[in-house]
CSV table of C-alpha atoms and ligand atoms in Angstrom, one decimal:
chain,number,residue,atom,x,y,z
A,30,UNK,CA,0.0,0.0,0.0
A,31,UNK,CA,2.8,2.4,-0.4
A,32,UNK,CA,3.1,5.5,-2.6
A,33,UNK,CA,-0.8,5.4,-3.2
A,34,UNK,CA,-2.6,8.0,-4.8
A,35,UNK,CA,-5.3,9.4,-2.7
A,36,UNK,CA,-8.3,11.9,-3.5
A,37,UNK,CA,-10.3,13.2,-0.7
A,38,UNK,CA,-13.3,15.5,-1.0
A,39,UNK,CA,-14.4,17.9,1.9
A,40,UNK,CA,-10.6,17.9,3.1
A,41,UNK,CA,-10.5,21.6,4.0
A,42,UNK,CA,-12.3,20.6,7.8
A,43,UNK,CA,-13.2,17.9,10.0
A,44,UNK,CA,-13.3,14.8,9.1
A,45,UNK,CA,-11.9,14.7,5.6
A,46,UNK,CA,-9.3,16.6,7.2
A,47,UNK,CA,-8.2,14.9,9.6
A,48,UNK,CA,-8.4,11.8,7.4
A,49,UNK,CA,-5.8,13.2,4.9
A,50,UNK,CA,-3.3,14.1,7.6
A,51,UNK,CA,-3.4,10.9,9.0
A,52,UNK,CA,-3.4,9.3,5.5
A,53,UNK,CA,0.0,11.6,4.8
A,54,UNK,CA,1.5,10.2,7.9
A,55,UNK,CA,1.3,6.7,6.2
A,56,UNK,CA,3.5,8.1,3.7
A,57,UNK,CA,0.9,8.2,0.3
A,58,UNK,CA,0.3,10.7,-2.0
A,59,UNK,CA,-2.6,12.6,-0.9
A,60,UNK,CA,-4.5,15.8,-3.0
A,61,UNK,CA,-7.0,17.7,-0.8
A,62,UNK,CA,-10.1,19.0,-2.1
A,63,UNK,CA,-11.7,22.4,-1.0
A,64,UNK,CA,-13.7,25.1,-2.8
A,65,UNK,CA,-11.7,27.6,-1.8
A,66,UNK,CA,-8.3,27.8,-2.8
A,67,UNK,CA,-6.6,29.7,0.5
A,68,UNK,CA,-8.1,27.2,2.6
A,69,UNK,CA,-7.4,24.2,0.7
A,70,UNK,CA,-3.4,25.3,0.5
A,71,UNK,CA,-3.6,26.4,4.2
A,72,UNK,CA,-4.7,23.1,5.3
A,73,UNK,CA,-2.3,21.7,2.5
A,74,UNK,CA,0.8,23.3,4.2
A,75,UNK,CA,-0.4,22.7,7.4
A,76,UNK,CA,-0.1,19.1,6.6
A,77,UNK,CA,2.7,18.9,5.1
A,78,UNK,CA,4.7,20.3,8.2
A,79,UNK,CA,3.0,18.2,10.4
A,80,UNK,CA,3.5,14.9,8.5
A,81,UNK,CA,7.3,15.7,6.9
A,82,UNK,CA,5.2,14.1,3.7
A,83,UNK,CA,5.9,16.6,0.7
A,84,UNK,CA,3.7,14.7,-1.4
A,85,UNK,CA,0.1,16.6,-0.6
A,86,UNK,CA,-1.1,18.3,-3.1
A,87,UNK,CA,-4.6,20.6,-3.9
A,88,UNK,CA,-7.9,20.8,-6.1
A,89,UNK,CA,-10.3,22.9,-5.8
A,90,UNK,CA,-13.8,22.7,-7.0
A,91,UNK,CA,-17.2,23.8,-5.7
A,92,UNK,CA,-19.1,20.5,-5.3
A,93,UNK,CA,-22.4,22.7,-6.0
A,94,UNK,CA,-21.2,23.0,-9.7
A,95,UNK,CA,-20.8,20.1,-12.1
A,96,UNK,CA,-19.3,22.3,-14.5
A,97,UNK,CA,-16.5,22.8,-11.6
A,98,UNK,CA,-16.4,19.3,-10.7
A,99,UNK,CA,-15.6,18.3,-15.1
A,100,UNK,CA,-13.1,20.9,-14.9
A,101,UNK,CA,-11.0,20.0,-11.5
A,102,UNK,CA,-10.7,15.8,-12.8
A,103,UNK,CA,-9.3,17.1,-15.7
A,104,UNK,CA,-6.6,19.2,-13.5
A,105,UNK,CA,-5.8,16.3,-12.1
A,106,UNK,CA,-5.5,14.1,-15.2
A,107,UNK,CA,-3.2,16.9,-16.3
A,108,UNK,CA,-1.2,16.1,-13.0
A,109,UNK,CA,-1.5,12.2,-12.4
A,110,UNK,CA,-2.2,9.5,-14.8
A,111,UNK,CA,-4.0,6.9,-11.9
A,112,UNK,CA,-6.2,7.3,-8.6
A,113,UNK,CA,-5.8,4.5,-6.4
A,114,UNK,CA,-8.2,5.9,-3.6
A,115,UNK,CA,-11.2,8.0,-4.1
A,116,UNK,CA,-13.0,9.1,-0.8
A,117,UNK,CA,-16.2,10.6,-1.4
A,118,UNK,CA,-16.0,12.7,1.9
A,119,UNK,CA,-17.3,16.4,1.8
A,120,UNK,CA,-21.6,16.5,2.6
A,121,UNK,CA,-23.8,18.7,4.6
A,122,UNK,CA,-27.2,19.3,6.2
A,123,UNK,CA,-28.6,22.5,5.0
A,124,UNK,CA,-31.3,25.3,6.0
A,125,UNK,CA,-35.2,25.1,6.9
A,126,UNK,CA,-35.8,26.6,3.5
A,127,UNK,CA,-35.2,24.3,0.9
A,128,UNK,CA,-32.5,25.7,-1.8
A,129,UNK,CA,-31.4,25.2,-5.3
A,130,UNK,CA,-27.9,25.3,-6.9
A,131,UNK,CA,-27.3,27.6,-10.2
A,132,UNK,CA,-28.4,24.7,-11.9
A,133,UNK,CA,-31.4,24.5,-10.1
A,134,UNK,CA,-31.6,21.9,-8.1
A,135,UNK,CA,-31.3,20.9,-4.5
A,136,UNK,CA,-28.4,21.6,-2.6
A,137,UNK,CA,-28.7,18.3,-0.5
A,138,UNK,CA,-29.1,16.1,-2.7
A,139,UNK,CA,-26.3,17.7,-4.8
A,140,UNK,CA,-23.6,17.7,-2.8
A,141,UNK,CA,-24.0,14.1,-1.2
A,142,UNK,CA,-25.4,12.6,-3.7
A,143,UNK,CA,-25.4,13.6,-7.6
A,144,UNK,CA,-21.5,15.5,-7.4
A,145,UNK,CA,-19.9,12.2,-5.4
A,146,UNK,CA,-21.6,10.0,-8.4
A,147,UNK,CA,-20.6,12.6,-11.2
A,148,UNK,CA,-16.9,12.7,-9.4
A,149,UNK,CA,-16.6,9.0,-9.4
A,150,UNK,CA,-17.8,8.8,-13.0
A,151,UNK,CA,-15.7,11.1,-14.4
A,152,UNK,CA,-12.4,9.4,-12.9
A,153,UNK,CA,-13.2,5.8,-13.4
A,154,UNK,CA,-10.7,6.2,-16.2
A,155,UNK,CA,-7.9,7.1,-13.9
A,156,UNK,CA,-9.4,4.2,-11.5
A,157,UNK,CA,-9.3,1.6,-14.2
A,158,UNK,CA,-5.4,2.6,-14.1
A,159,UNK,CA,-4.9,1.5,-10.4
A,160,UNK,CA,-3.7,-2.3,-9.5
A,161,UNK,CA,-6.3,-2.2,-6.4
A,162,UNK,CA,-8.5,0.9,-6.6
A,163,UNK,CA,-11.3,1.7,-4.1
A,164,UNK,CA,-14.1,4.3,-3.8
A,165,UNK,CA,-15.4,5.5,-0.4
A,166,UNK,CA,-18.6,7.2,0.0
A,167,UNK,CA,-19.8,9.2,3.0
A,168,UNK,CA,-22.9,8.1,4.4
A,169,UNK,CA,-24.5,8.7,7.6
A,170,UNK,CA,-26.0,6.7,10.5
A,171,UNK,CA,-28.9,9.1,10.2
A,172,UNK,CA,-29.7,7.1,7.4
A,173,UNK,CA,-31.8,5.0,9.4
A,174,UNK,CA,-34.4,7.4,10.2
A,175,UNK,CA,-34.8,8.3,6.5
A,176,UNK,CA,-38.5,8.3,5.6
A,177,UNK,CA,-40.1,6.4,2.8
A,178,UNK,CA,-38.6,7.9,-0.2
A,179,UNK,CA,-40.7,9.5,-2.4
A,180,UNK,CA,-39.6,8.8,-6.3
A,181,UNK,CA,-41.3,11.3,-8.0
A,182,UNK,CA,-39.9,14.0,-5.6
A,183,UNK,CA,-36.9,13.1,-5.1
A,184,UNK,CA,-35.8,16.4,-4.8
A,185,UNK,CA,-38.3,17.7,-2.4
A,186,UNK,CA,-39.9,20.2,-3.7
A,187,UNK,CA,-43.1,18.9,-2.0
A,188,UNK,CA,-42.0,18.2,1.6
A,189,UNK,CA,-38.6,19.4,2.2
A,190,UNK,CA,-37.2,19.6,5.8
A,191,UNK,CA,-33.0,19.5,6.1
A,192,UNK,CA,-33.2,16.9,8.7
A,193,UNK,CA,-35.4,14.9,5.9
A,194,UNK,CA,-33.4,15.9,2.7
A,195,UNK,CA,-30.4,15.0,5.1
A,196,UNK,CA,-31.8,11.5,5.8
A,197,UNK,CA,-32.5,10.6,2.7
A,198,UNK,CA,-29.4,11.2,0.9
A,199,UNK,CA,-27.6,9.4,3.3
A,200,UNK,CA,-29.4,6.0,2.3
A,201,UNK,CA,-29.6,6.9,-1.4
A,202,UNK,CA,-25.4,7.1,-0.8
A,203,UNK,CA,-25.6,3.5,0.5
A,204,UNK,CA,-28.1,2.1,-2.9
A,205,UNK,CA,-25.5,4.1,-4.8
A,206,UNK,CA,-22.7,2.9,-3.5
A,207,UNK,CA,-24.3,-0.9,-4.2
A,208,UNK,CA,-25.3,0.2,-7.4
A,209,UNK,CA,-21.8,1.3,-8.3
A,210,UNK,CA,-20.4,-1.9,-7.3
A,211,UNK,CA,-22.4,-4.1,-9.3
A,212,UNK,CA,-21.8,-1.8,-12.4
A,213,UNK,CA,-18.5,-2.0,-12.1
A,214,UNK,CA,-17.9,-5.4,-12.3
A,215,UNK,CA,-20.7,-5.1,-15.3
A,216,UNK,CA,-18.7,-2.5,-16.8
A,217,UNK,CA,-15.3,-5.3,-16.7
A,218,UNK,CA,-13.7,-2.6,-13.9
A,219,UNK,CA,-12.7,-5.4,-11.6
A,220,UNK,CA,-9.9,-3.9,-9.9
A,221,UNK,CA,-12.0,-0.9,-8.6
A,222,UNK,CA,-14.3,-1.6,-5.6
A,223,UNK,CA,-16.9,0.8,-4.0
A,224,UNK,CA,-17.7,0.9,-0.4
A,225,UNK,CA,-20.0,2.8,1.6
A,226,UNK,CA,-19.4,4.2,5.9
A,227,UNK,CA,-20.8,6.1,8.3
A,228,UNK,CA,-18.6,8.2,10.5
A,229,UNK,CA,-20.6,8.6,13.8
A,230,UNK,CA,-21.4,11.8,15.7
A,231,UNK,CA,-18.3,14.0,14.9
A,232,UNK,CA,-17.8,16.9,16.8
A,233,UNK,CA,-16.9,18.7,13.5
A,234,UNK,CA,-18.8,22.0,11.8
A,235,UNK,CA,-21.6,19.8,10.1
A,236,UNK,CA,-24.8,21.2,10.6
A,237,UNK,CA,-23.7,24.2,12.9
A,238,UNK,CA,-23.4,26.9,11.0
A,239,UNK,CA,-26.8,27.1,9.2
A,240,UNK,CA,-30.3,27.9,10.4
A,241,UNK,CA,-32.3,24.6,10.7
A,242,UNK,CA,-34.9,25.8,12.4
A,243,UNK,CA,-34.7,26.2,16.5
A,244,UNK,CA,-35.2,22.9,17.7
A,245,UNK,CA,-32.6,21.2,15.1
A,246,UNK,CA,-30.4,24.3,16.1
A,247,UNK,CA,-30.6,23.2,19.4
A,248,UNK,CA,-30.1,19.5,19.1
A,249,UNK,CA,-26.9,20.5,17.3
A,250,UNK,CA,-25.4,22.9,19.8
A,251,UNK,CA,-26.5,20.7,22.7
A,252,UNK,CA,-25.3,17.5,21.1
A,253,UNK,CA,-21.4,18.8,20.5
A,254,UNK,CA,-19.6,18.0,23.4
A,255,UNK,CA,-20.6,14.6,23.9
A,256,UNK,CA,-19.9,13.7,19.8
A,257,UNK,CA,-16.7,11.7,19.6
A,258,UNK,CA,-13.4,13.6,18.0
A,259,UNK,CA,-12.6,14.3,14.4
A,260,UNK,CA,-9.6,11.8,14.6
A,261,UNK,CA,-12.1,8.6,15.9
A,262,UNK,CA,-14.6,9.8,13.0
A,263,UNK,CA,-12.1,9.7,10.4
A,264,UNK,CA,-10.8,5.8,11.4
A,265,UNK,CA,-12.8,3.9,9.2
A,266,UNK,CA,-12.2,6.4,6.0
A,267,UNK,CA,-9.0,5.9,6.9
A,268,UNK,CA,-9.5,1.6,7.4
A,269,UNK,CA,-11.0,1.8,4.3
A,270,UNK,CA,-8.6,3.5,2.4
A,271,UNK,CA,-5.7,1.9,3.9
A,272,UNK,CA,-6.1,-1.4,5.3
A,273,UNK,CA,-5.4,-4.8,3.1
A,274,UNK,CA,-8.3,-6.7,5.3
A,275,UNK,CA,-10.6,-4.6,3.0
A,276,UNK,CA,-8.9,-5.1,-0.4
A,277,UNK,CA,-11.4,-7.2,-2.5
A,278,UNK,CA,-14.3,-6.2,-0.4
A,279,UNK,CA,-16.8,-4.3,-2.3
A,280,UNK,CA,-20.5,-3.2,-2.3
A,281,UNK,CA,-20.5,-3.3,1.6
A,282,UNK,CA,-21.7,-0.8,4.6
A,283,UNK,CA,-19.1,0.2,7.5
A,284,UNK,CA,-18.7,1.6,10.8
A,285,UNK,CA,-16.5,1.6,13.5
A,286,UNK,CA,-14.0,0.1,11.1
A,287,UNK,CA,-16.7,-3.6,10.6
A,288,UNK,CA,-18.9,-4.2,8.3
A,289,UNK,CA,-22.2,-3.1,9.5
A,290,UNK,CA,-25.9,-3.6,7.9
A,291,UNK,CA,-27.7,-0.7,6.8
A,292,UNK,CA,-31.2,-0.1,7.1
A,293,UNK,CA,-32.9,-2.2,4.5
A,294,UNK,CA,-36.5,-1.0,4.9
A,295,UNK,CA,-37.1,1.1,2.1
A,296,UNK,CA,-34.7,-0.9,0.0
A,297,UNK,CA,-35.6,-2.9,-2.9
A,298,UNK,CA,-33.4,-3.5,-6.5
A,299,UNK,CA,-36.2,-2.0,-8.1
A,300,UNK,CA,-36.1,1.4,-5.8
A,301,UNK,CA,-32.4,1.4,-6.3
A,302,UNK,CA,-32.4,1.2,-9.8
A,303,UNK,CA,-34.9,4.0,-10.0
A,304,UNK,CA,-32.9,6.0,-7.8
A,305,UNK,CA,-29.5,5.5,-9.8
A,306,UNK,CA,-31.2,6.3,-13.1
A,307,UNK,CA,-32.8,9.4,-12.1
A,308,UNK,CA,-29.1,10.2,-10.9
A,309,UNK,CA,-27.2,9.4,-13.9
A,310,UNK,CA,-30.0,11.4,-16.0
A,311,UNK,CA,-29.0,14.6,-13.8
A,312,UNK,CA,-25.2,14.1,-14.4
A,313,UNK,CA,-25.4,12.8,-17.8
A,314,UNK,CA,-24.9,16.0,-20.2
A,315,UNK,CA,-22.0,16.1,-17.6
A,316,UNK,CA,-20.5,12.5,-18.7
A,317,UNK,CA,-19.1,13.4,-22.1
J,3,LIG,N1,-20.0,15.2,11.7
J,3,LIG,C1,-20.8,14.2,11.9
J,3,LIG,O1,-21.4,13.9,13.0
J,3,LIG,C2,-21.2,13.3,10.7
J,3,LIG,C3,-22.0,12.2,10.9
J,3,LIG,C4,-22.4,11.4,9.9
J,3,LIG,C5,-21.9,11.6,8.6
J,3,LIG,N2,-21.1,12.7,8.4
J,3,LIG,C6,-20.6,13.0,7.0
J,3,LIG,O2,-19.2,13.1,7.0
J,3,LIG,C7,-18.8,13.9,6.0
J,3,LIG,C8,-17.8,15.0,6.5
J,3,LIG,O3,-18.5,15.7,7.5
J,3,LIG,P1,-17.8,16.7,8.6
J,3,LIG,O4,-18.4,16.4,9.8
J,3,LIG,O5,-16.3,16.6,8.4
J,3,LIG,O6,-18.3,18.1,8.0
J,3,LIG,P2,-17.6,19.5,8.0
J,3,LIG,O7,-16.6,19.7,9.2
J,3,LIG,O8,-18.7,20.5,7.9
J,3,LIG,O9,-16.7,19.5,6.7
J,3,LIG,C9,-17.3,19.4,5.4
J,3,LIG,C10,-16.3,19.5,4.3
J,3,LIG,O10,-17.0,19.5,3.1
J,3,LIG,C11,-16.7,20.7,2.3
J,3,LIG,N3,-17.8,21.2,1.5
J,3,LIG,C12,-19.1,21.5,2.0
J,3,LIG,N4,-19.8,22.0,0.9
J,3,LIG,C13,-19.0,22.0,-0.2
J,3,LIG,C14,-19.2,22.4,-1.5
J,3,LIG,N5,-20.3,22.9,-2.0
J,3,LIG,N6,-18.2,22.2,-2.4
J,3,LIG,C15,-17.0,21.7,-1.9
J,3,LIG,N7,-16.8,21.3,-0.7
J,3,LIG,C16,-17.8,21.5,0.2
J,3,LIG,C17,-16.3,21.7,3.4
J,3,LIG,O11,-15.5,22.8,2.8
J,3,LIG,P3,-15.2,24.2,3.6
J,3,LIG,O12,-14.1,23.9,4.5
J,3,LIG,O13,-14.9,25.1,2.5
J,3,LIG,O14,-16.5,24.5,4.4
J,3,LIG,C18,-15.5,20.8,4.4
J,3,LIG,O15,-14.2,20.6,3.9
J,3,LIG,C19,-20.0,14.5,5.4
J,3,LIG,O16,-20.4,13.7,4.2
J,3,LIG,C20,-21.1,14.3,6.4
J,3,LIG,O17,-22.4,14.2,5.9
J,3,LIG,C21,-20.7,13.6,9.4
């Protein structure tokens, strides 16, 4: 597992970051997304110092934009010509009034779920390239709460609440994740596998910064000190990514570094393949 490439989304705080440090330590190659370039080369820097490892690197892209997210993997396929780890890190909970991107559609939804798939699609070729390569995607305990999805809103424009938007995209990560994994091996990418974890309560930004309304406010702020630190939140990216126990192990669910089962009651193939459809239409002009 040495000298491995490493992309990690949502590495300018918290978790992500705290996952590419430690992922530095262990001597890889490791480029640090942001959306903001000051940031991202702050944090780069600060990394580099901390971990004597010279080999971090940066991209920036705002994960609201796809446009952004075409133009940063080809910065890096200017750079690298394989990606032997992509983590799938950077997500968010967002305000009591439901909001759309440029491109009109719902910032939930968009950043964990249709920008990680469009990500991943658009670097498969620089996967394919890897002897071992692996995709990790972010999901969420909270995905057990997640009401019964509703397929012809799948944006919530009907019903939105963050907590509920939030929810949802967390399980759709998990189907996706599956989904991926099956395509995959359909698509003859054996060497690539694609798994899906949940971090825990992080005592990290997430969530605290917007207005959810006051009781979801509250739950936040009162919930902070007793969430576990950054560094235990960012061990089983960091088993995931590393560890040779998980090498051929694909369309699977973690947490706490084990396999774990998800929630299953909303799941069916059929629900999953309506889901990843509807998700490759809204990145497909983008797939070119
Ligand atoms: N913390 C928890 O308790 C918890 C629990 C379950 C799952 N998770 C999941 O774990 C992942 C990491 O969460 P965290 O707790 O580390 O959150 P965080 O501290 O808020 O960090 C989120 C990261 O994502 C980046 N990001 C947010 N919006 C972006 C956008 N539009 N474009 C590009 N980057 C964007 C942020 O960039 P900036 O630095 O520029 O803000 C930051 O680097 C998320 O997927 C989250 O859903 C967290």
């Amino acid at each position: 597992m040495q000298n491995r490439i490493l992309l990690i989304t949502g590495a300018t705080d918290g978790i992500g970051k705290v996952a590419a440090k430690a992922l530095a330590k262990k001597g890889h190659t490791v480029i640090i997304h942001g959306r903001n370039k000051n940031k991202a080369q702050t944090v780069c820097e600060e990394i580099k110092l901390e971990t004597g490892n010279d080999k971090v690197d940066t991209l920036i892209a705002d994960l609201f934009s796809f446009t952004d997210i075409k133009r940063m993997t080809e910065d890096f396929k200017k750079k690298y010509d394989r990606l032997d780890v992509l983590i799938n890190n950077a997500g968010a909970i967002f305000s009591k009034e439901r909001e759309i991107t440029k491109d009109g559609l719902e910032k939930t939804m968009t950043l964990n779920v249709f920008s990680p798939l469009l990500l991943t699609e658009l670097l498969l070729d620089v996967l394919v390239k890897s002897p071992s390569a692996r995709i990790i995607n972010t999901s969420s305990a909270t995905h057990k709460i997640a009401t019964k999805p509703d397929f012809s809103d799948l944006q919530l424009e009907k019903n939105y609440t963050p907590s509920k938007a939030y929810a949802l995209s967390k399980l759709y990560t998990i189907w996706i994740t599956r989904h991926l994994a099956i395509e995959l091996k359909d698509r003859g990418f054996n060497n690539i596998t694609a798994n899906a974890l949940h971090p825990g309560a992080v005592a990290t930004r997430f969530g605290q910064d917007n207005d959810k309304g006051f009781i979801q406010n509250m739950i936040f702020k009162v919930a902070l000190p007793f969430m576990a630190s950054p560094e235990k939140g960012a061990a089983t990216t960091v088993y995931l990514a590393t560890s040779k126990e998980v090498e051929n192990v694909t369309e699977k669910f973690f947490g706490n570094m084990k396999e774990e089962k998800p929630q299953d009651k909303h799941y069916s193939a059929e629900h999953e393949k309506i889901l990843w459809d509807y998700c490759m239409k809204i990145i497909g002009p983008y797939l070119d």
